[in-house]
PDB file of C-alpha atoms in Angstrom:
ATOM      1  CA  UNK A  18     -22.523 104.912 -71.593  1.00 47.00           C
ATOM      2  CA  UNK A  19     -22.928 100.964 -71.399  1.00 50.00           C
ATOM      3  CA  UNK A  20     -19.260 100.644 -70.921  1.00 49.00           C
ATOM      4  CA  UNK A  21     -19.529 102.886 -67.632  1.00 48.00           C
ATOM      5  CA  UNK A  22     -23.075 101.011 -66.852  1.00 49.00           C
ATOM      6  CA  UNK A  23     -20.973  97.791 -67.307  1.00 49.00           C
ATOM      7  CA  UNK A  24     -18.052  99.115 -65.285  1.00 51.00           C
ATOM      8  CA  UNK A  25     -20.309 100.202 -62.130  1.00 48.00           C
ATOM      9  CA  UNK A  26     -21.909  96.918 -62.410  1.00 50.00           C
ATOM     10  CA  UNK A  27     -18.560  94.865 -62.537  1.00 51.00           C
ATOM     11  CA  UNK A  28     -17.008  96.935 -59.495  1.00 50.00           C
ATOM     12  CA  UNK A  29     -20.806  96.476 -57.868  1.00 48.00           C
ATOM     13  CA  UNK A  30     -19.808  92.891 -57.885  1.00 52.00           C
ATOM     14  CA  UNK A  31     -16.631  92.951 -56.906  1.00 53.00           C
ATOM     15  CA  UNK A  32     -17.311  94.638 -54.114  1.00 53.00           C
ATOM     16  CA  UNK A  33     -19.721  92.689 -53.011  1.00 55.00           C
ATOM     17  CA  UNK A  34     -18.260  89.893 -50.593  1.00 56.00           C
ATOM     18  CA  UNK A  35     -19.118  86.124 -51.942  1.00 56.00           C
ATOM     19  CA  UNK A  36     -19.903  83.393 -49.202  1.00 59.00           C
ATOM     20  CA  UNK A  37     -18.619  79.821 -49.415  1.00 60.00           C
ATOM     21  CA  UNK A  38     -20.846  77.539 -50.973  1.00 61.00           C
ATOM     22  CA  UNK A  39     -22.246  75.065 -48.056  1.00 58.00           C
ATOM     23  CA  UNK A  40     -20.660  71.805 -48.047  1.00 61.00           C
ATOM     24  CA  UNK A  41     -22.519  68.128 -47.694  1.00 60.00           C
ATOM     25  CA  UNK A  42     -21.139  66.073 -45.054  1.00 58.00           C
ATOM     26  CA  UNK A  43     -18.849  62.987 -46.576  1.00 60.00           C
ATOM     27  CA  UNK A  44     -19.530  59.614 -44.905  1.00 54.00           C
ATOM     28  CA  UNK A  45     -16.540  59.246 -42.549  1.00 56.00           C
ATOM     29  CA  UNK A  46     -14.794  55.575 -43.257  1.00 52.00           C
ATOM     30  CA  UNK A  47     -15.708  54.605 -39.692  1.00 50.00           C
ATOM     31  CA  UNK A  48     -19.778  55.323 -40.873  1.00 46.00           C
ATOM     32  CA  UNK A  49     -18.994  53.235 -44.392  1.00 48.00           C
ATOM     33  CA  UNK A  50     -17.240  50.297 -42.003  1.00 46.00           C
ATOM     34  CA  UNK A  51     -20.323  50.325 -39.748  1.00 48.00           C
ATOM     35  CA  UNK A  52     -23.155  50.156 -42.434  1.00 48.00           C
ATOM     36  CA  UNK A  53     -21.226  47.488 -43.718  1.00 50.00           C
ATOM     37  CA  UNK A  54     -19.463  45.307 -41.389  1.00 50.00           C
ATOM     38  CA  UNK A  55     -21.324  41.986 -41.066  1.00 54.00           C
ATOM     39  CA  UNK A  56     -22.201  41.430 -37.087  1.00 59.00           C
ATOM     40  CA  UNK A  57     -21.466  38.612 -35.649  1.00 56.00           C
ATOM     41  CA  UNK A  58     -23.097  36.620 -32.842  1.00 57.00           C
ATOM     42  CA  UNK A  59     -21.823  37.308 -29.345  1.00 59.00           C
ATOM     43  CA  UNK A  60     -20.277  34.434 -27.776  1.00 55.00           C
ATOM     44  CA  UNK A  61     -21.466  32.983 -25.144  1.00 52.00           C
ATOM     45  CA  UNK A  62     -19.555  33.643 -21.941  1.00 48.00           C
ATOM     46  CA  UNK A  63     -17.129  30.763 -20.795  1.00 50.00           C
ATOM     47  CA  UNK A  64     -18.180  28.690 -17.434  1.00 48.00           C
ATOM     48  CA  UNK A  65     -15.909  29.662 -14.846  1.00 46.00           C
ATOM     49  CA  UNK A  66     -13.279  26.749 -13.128  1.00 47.00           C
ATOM     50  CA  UNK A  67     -12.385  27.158  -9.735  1.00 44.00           C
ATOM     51  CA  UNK A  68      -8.643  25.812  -9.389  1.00 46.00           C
ATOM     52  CA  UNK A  69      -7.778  24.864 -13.061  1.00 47.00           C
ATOM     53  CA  UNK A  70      -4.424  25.048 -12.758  1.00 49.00           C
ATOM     54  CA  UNK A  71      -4.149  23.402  -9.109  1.00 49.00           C
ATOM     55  CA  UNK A  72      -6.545  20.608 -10.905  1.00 47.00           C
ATOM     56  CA  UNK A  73      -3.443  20.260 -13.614  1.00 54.00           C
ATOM     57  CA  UNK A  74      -0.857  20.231 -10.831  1.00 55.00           C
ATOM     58  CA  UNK A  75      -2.354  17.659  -9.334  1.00 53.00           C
ATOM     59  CA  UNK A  76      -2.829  15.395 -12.516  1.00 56.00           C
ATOM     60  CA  UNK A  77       0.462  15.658 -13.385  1.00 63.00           C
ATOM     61  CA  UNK A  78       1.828  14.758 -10.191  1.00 66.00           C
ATOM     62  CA  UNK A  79      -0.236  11.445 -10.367  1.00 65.00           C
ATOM     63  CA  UNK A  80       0.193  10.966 -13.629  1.00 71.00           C
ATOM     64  CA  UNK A  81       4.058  11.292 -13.281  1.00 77.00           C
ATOM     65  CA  UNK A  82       4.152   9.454  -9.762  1.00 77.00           C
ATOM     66  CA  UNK A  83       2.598   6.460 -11.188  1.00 77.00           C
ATOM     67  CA  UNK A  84       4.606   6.139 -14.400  1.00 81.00           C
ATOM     68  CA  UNK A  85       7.623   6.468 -11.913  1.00 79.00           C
ATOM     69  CA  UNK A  86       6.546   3.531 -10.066  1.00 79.00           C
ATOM     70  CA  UNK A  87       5.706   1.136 -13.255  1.00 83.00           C
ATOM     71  CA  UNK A  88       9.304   2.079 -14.552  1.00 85.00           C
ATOM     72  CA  UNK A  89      10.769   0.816 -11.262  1.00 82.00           C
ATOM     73  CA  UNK A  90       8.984  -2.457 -11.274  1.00 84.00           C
ATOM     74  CA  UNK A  91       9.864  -3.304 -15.195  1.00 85.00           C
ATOM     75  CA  UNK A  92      13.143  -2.565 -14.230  1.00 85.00           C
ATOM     76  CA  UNK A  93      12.884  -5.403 -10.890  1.00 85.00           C
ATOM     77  CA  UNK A  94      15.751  -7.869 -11.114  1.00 89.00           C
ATOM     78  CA  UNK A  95      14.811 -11.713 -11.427  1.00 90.00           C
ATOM     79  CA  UNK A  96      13.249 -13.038  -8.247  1.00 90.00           C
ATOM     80  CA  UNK A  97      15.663 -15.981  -8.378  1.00 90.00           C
ATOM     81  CA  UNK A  98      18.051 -13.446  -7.550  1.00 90.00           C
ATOM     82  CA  UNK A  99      16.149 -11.369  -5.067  1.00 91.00           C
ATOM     83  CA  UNK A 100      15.820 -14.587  -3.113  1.00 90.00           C
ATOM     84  CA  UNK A 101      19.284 -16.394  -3.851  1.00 89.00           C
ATOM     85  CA  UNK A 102      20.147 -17.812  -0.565  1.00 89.00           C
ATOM     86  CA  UNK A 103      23.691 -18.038  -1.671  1.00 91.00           C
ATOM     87  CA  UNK A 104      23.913 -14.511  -2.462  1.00 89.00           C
ATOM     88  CA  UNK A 105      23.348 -13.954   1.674  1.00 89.00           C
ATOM     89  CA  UNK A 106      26.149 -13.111   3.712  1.00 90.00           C
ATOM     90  CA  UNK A 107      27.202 -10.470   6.434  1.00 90.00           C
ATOM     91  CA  UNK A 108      29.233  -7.462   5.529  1.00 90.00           C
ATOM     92  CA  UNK A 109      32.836  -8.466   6.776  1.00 90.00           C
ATOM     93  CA  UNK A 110      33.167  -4.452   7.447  1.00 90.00           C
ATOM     94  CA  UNK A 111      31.796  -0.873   7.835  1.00 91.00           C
ATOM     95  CA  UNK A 112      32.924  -0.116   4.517  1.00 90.00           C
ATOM     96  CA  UNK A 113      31.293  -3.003   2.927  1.00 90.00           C
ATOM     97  CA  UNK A 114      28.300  -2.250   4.343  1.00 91.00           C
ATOM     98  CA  UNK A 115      28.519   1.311   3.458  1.00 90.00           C
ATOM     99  CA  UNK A 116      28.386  -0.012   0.034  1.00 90.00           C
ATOM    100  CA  UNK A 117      26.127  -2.390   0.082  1.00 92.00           C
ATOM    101  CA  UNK A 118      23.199  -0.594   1.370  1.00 92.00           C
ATOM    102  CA  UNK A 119      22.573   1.976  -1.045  1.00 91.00           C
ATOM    103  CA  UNK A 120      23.753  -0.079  -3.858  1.00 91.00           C
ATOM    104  CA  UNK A 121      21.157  -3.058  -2.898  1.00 92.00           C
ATOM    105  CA  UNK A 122      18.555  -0.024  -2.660  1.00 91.00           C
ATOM    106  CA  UNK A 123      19.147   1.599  -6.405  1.00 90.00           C
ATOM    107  CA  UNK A 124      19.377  -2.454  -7.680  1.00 90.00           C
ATOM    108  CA  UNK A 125      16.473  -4.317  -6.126  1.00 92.00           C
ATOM    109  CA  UNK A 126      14.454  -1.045  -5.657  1.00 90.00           C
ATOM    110  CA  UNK A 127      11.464  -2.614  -8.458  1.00 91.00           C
ATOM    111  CA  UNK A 128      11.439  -5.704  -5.818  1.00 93.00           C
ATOM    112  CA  UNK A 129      11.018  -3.668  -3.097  1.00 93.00           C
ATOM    113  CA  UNK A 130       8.212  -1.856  -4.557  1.00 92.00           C
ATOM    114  CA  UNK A 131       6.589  -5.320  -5.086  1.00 93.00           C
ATOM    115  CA  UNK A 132       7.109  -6.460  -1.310  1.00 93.00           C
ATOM    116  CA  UNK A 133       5.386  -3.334  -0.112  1.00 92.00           C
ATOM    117  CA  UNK A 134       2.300  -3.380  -2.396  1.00 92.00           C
ATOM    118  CA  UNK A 135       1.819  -6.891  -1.171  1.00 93.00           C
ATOM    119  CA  UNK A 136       2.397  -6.618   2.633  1.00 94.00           C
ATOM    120  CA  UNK A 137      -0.332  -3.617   2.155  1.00 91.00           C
ATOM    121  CA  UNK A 138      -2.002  -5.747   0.052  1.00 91.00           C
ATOM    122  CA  UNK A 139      -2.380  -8.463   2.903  1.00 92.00           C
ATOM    123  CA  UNK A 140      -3.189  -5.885   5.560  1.00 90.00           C
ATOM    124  CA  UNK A 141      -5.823  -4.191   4.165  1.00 88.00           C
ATOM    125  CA  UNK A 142      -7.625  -7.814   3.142  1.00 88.00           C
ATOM    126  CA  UNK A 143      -7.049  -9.114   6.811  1.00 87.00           C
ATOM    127  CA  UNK A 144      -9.346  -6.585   8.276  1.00 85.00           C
ATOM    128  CA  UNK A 145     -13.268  -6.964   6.399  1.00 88.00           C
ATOM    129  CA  UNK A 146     -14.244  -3.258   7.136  1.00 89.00           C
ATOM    130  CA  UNK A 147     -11.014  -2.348   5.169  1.00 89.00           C
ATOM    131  CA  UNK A 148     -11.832  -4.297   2.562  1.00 90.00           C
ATOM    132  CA  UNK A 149     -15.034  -2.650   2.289  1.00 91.00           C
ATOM    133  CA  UNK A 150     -13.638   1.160   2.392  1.00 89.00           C
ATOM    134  CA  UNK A 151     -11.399   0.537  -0.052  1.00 89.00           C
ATOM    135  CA  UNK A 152     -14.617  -1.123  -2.353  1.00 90.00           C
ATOM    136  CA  UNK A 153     -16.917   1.916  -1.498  1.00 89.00           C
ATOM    137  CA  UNK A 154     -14.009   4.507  -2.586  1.00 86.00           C
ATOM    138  CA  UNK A 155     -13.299   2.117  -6.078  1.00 86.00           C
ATOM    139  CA  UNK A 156     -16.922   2.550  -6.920  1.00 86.00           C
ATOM    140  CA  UNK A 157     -17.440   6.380  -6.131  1.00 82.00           C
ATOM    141  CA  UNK A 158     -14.301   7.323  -8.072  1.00 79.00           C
ATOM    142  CA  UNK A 159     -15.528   5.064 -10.645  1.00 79.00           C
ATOM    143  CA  UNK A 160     -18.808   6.337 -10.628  1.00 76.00           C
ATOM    144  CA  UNK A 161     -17.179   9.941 -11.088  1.00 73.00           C
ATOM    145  CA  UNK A 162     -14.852   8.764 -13.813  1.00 69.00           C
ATOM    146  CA  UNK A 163     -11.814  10.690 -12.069  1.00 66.00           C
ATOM    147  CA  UNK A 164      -9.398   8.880 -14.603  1.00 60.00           C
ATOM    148  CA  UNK A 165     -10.969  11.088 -17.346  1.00 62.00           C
ATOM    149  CA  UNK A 166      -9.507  14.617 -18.051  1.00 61.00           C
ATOM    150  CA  UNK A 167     -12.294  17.048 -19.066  1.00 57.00           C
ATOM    151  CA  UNK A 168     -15.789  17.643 -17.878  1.00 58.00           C
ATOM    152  CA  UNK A 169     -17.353  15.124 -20.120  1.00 58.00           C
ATOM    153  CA  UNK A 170     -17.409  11.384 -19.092  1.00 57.00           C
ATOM    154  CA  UNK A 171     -18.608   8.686 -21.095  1.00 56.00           C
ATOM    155  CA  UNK A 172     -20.901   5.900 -20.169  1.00 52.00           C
ATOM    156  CA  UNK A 173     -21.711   2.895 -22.373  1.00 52.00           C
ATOM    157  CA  UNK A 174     -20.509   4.610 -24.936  1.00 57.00           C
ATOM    158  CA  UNK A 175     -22.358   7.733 -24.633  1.00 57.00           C
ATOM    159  CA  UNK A 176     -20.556  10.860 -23.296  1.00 58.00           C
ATOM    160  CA  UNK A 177     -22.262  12.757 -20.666  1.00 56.00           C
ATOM    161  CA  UNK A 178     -21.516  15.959 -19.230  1.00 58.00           C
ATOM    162  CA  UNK A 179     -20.250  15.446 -15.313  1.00 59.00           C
ATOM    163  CA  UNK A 180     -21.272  18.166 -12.973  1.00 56.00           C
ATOM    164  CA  UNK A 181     -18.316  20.750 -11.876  1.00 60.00           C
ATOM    165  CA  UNK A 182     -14.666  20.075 -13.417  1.00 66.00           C
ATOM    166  CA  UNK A 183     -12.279  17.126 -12.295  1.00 68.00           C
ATOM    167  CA  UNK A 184     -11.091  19.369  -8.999  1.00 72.00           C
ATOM    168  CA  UNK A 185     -15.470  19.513  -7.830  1.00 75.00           C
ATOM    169  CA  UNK A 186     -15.207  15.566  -8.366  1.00 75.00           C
ATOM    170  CA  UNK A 187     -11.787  14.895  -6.734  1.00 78.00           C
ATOM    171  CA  UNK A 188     -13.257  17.082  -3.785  1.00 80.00           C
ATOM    172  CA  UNK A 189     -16.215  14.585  -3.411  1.00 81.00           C
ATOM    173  CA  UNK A 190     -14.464  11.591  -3.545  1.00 82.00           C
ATOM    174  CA  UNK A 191     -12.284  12.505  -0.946  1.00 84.00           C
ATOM    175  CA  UNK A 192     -15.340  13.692   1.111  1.00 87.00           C
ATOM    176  CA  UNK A 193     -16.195  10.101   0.744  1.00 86.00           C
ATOM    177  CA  UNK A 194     -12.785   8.267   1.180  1.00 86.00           C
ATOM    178  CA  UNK A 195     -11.666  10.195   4.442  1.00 88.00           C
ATOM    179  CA  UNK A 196     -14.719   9.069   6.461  1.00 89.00           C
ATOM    180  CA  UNK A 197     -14.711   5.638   5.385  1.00 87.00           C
ATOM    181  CA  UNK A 198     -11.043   5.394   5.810  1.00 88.00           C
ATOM    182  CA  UNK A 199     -10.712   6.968   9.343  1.00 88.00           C
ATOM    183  CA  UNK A 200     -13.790   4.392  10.613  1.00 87.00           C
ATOM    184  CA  UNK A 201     -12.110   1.697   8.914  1.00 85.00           C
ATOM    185  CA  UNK A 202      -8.371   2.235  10.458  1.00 87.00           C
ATOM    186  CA  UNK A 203      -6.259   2.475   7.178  1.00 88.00           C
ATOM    187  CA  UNK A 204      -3.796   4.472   8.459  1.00 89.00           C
ATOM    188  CA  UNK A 205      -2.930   1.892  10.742  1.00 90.00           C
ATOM    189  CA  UNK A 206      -2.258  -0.638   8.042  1.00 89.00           C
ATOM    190  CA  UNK A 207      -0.366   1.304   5.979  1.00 91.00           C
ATOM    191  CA  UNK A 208       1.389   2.372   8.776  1.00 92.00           C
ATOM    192  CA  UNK A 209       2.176  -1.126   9.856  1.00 93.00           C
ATOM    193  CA  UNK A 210       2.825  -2.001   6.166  1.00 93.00           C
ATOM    194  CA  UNK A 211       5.603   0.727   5.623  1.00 93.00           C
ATOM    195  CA  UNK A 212       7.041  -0.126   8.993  1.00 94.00           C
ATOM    196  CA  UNK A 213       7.268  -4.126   8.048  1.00 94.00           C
ATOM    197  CA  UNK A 214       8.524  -3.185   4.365  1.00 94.00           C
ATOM    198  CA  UNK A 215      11.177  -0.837   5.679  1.00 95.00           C
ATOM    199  CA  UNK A 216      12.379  -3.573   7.963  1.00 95.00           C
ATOM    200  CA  UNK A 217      12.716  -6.177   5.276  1.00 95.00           C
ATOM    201  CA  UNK A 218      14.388  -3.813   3.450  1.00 94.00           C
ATOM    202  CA  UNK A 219      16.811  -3.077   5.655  1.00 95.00           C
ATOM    203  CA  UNK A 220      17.815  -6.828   6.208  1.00 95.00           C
ATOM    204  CA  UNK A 221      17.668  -7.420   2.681  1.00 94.00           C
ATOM    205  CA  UNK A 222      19.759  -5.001   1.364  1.00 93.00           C
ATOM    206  CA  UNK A 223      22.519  -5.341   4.511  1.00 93.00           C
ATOM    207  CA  UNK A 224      22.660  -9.644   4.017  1.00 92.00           C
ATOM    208  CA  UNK A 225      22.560  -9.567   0.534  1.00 91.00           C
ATOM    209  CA  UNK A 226      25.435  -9.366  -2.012  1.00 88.00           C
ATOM    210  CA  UNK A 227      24.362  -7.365  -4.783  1.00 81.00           C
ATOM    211  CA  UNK A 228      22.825  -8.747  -8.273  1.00 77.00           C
ATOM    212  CA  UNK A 229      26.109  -7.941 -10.411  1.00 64.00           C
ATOM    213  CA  UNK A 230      28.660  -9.590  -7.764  1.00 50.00           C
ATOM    214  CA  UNK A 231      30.000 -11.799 -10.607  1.00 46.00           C
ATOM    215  CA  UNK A 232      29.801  -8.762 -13.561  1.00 44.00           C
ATOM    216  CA  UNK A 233      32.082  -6.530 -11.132  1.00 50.00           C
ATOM    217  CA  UNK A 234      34.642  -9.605 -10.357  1.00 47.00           C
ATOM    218  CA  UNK A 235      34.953 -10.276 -14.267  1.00 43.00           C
ATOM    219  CA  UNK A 236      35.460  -6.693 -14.502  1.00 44.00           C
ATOM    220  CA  UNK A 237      38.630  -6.874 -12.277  1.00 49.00           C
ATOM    221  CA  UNK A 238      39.822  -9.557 -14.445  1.00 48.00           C
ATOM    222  CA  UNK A 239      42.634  -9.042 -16.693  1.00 45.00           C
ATOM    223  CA  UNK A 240      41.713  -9.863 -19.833  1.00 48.00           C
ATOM    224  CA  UNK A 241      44.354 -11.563 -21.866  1.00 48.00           C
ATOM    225  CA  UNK A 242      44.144 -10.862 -25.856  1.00 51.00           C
ATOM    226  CA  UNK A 243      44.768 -13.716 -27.929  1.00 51.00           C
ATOM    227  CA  UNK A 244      47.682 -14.595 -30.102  1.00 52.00           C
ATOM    228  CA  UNK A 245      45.556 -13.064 -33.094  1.00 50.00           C
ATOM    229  CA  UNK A 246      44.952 -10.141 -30.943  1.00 53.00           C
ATOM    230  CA  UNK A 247      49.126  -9.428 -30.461  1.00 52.00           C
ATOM    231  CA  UNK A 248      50.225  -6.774 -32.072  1.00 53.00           C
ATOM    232  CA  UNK A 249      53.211  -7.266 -34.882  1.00 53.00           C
ATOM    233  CA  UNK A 250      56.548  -6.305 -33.282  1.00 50.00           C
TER     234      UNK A 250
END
């Protein structure tokens, strides 16, 4: 009688359907990464540059034009040859003055550098409101420290923060130099000063006959070899 109590119990049970067992949430690894990640501080948000790269450009081309021009004048031949009156003499044909020109121009081109800087240099001193544009622009470009890369300039020995970047400053300074120049005339005497260097120039490099005259006429030697120098028969 148990055994059939037990029985009706047991298929009682079985019968009865079983529900799944609710199931805790687990932490997902993006919670764990969250309520542990350190946080950082935001950075702070970088100050824009208007032109950056037309700023570099523009450096570069300076930078590169300038070094050019040093190079040429280290490499100037000896002024006693640059002004050797018996180096003058008039080409005896086309052809030799074909030559002449452009070889005069790549040889003596550091001298003729140095003739233009100082027939500009004498006509901008010959006119006093020159001479006093070309102060006023010195002082405002040294003022703005425009031969300093960055934003930061330095003044007895303290570094200061300039306002805007190096393009704001170049922008001034030639708000400043245009005026002064255009009152003052300077394109006039650098006009006048490229027109009187290309003439000397010209005449120059036509009369004269060329720093290595004597180096290309030993060249065309023939060289005779000594009796050391003979080779054994």
């Amino acid at each position: 009688m148990d055994r059939e109590q037990g029985d009706v119990g047991d298929s009682f049970d079985s019968a009865t359907p079983k529900l799944p067992e609710p199931k805790l949430p687990e932490p997902t690894p993006s919670d764990d990464a969250t309520a542990v990640a350190p946080r950082f501080p935001t950075p702070m948000p970088q100050r824009r540059r208007f032109f950056p790269a037309a700023a570099r450009e523009e450096s570069d081309l300076v930078r590169s034009t300038t070094s050019w021009c040093w190079e040429q004048i280290e490499r100037a031949q000896p002024w006693e040859v640059f002004l050797n009156p018996w180096k003058v003499s008039f080409p005896r044909s086309f052809g030799e003055f074909a030559s002449r020109l452009p070889s005069n121009l790549d040889a003596f081109r550091g001298n003729y550098i140095v003739v233009l800087l100082i027939i500009l240099a004498f006509t901008v001193t010959d006119e006093w409101m020159t001479v006093l544009a070309v102060a006023a622009v010195a002082l405002v470009c040294a003022a703005l420290k425009l031969h300093e890369e960055g934003d930061n300039a330095t003044f007895w020995g303290t570094e200061t923060a300039m306002f805007g970047g190096k393009t704001q400053r170049l922008v001034v300074a030639a708000a400043v130099a245009l005026p002064l120049f255009y009152y003052a005339d300077m394109w006039t005497a650098v006009t006048w000063s490229l027109e009187a260097t290309t003439a000397v120039v010209f005449v120059h490099a036509t009369l004269h006959a060329g720093p290595g005259i004597a180096a290309e006429l030993a060249k065309k030697l023939e060289v005779i070899p000594e009796e050391g120098d003979m080779p054994p028969l």
